[in-house]
Short mmCIF file of C-alpha atoms in Angstrom, two decimals:
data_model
loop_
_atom_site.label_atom_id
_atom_site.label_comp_id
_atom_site.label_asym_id
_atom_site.label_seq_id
_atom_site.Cartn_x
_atom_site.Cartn_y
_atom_site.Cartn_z
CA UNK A 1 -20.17 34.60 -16.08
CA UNK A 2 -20.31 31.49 -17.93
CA UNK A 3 -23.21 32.46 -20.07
CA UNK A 4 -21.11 35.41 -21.90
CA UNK A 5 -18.81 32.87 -22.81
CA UNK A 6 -18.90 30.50 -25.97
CA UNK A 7 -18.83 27.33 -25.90
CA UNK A 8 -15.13 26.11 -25.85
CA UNK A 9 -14.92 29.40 -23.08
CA UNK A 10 -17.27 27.78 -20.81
CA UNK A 11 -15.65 24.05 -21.13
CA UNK A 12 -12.06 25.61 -20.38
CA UNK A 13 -13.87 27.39 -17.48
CA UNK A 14 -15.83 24.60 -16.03
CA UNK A 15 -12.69 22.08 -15.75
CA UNK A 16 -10.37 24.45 -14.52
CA UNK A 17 -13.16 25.09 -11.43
CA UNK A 18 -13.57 21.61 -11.23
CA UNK A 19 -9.57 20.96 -10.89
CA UNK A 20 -9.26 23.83 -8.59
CA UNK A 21 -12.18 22.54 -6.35
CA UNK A 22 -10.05 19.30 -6.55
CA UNK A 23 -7.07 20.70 -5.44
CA UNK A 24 -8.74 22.45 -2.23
CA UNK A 25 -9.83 19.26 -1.17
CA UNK A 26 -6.41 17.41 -1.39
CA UNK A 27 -4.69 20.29 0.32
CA UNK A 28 -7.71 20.04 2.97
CA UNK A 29 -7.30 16.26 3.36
CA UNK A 30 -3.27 17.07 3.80
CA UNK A 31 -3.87 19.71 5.67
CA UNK A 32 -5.69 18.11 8.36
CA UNK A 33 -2.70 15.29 9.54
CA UNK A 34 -0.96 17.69 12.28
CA UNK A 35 2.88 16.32 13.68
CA UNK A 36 2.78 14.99 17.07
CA UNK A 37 6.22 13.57 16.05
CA UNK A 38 8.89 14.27 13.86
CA UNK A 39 11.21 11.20 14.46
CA UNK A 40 13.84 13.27 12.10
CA UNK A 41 15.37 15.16 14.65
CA UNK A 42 18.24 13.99 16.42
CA UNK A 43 16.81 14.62 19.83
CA UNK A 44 14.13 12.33 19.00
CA UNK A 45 15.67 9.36 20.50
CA UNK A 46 16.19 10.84 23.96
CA UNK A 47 12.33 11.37 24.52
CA UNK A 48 12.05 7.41 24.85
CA UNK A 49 12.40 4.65 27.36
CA UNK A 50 12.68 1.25 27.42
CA UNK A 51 10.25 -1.17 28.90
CA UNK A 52 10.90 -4.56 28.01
CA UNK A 53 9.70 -8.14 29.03
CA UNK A 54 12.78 -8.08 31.59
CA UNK A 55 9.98 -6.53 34.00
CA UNK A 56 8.31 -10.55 33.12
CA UNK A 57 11.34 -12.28 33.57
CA UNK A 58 12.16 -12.33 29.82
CA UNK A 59 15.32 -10.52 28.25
CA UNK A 60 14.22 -9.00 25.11
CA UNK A 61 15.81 -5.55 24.69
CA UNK A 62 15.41 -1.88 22.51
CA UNK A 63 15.84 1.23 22.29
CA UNK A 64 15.35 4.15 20.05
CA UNK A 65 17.83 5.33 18.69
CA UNK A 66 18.75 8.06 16.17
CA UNK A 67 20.59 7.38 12.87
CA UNK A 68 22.85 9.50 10.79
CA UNK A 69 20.55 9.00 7.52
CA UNK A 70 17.70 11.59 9.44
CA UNK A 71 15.16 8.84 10.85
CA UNK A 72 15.30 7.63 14.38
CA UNK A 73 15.05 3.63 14.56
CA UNK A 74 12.99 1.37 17.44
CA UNK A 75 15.60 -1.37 17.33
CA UNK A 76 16.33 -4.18 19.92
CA UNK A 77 16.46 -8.01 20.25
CA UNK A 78 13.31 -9.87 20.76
CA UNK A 79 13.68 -13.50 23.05
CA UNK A 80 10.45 -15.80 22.47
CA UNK A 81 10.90 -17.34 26.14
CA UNK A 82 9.44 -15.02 28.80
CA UNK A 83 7.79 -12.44 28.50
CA UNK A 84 8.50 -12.07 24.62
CA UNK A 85 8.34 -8.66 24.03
CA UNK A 86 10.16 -5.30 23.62
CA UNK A 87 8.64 -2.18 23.98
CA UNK A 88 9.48 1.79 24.26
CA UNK A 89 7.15 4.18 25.99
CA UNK A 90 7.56 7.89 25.09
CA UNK A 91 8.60 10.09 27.99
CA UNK A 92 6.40 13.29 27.23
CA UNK A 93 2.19 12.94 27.22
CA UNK A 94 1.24 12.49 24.12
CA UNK A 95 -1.71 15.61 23.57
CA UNK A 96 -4.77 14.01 21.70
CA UNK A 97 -7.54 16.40 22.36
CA UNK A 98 -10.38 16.19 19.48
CA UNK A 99 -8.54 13.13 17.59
CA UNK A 100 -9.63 9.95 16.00
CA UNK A 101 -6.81 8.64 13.89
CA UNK A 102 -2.64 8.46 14.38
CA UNK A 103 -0.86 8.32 11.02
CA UNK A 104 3.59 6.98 11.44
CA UNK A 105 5.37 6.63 8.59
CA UNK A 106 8.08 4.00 8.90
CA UNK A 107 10.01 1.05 7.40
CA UNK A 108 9.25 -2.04 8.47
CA UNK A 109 12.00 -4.97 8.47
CA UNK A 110 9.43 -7.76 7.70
CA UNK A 111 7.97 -8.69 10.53
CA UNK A 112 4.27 -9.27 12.07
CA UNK A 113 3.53 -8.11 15.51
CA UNK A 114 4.59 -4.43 15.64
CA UNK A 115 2.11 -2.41 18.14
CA UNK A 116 1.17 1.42 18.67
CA UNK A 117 -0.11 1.87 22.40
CA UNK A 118 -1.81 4.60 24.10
CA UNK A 119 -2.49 4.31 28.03
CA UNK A 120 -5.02 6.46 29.45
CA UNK A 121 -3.42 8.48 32.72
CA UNK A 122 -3.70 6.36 35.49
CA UNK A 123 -4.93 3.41 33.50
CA UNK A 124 -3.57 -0.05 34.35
CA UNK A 125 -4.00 -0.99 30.84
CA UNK A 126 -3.61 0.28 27.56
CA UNK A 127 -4.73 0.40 24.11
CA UNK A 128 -3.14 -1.22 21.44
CA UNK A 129 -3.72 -1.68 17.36
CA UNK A 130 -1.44 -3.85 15.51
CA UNK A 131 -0.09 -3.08 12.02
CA UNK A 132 2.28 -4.54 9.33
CA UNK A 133 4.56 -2.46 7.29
CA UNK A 134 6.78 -3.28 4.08
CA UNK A 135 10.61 -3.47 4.43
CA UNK A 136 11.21 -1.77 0.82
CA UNK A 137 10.08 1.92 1.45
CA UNK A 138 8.80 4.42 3.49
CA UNK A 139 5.00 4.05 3.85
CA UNK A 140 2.27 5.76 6.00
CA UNK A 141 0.15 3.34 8.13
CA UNK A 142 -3.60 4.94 9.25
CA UNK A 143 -4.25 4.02 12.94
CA UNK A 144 -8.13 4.70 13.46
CA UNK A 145 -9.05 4.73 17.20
CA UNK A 146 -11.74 2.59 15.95
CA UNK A 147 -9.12 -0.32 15.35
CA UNK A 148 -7.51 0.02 18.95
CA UNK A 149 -7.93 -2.71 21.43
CA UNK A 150 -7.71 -2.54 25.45
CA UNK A 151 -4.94 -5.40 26.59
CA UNK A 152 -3.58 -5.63 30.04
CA UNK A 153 -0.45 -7.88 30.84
CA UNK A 154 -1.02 -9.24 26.92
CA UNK A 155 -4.87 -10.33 27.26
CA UNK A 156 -7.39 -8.48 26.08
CA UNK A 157 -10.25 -6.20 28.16
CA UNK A 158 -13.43 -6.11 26.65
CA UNK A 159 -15.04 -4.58 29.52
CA UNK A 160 -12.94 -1.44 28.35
CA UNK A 161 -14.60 1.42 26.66
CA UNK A 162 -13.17 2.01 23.21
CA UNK A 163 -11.10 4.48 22.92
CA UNK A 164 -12.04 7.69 22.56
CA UNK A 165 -10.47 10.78 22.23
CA UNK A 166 -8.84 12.55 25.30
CA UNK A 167 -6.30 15.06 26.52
CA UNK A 168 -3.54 13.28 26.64
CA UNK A 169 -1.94 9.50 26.61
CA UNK A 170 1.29 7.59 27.37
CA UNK A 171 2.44 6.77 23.82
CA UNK A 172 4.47 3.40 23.04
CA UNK A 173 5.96 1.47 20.37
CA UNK A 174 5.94 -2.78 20.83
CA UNK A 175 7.20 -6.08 18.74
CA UNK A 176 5.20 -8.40 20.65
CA UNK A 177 4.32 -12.42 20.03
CA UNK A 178 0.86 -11.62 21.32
CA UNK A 179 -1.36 -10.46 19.21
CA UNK A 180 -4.23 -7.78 20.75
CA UNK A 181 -6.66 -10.53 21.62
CA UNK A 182 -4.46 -12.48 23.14
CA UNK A 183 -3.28 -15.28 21.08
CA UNK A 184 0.68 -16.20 20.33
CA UNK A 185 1.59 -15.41 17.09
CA UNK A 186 4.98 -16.89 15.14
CA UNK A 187 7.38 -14.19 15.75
CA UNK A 188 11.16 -14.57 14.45
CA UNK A 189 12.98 -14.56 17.49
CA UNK A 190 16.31 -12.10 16.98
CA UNK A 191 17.16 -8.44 15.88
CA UNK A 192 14.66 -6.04 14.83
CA UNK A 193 14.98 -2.19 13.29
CA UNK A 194 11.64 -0.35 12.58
CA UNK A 195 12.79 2.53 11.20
CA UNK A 196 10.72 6.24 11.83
CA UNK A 197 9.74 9.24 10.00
CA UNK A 198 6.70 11.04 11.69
CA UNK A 199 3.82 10.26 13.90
CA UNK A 200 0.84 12.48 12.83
CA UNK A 201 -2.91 13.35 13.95
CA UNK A 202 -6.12 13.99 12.16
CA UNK A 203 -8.19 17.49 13.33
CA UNK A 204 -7.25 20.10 14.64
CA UNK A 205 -3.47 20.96 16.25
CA UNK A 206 -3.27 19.84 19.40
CA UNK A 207 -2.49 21.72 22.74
CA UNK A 208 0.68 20.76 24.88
CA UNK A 209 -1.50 19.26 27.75
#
């Protein structure tokens, strides 16, 4: 077609193919993040429990909990002596058949030593990847499997397998003062509001497991 055209013709022609070609891609790459999540919903919240360092002998404390501004928060108190950590664990497997990535969009409130866990079923440990978030604005925050580390009772596993991809995981949300290899970080002791949008996957939708 382009060689009955002149000139100009085959310019205007050429970049709008290029743009459009562009444009698949993007809605491709968009397409491709699936909702495991959608933290929007009011009945959110109730899918969550908490597991704190209480279970340590510490007495940090959270919960999720769902806010009138269309988000639902993980919110609590963290206590540096003990156990020095508060964490949620989401009540429902979470299905991750054929994925490699997690994507959450949140609103951080500042703070170092948020976690996104995954146990295996009938692991004794879990898998954890550490991320920091601005306290300004919604953001999304890429969790690659790749970037996941295996930590039981805070130290790290090595002799774990990475993690790969599988039917199905316990999901969980921690502030922690130990980082995934096992060191202590400085973590502001005191109240804490991570507030939630979405989690997402990469591939294909998955099944309820």
């Amino acid at each position: 077609m382009l060689n009955i055209l002149r000139p100009e013709q085959r310019l205007l022609v050429s970049a709008f193919m290029t743009a459009s070609a562009a444009a698949m891609k993007t809605n491709a790459a968009v397409d491709a993040w699936k909702t495991l999540i959608n933290f929007s919903e009011p009945a959110a919240a109730s899918k969550w429990a908490a597991v704190d360092d209480r279970i340590m002998g510490g007495s940090s404390t959270s919960q999720m909990r769902y806010m009138d501004s269309g988000e639902t928060n993980f919110q609590g108190t963290l206590v540096s002596e003990g156990g020095g950590f508060a964490s949620v664990r989401y009540l429902e497997p979470l299905p991750l058949s054929g994925v490699a990535a997690l994507k959450l969009r949140a609103c951080g409130d500042g703070r170092q030593g948020y976690k996104l866990t995954l146990r295996p079923p009938g692991a004794e440990f879990s898998y954890q990847c550490e991320f920091t978030i601005g306290a300004t604005e919604f953001e999304d925050v890429i969790l690659p499997f790749s970037k996941f580390r295996a930590v039981v009772r805070g130290r790290p596993l090595p002799e774990a397998p990475p993690l790969r991809s599988m039917q199905s995981a316990q999901l969980g949300l921690m502030l922690s003062k130990f980082t995934t290899d096992g060191a202590q970080r400085q973590c502001e002791p005191g109240p804490f509001s991570l507030r939630l949008k979405t989690l997402m996957c990469d591939g294909e939708a998955p099944a309820k497991p």
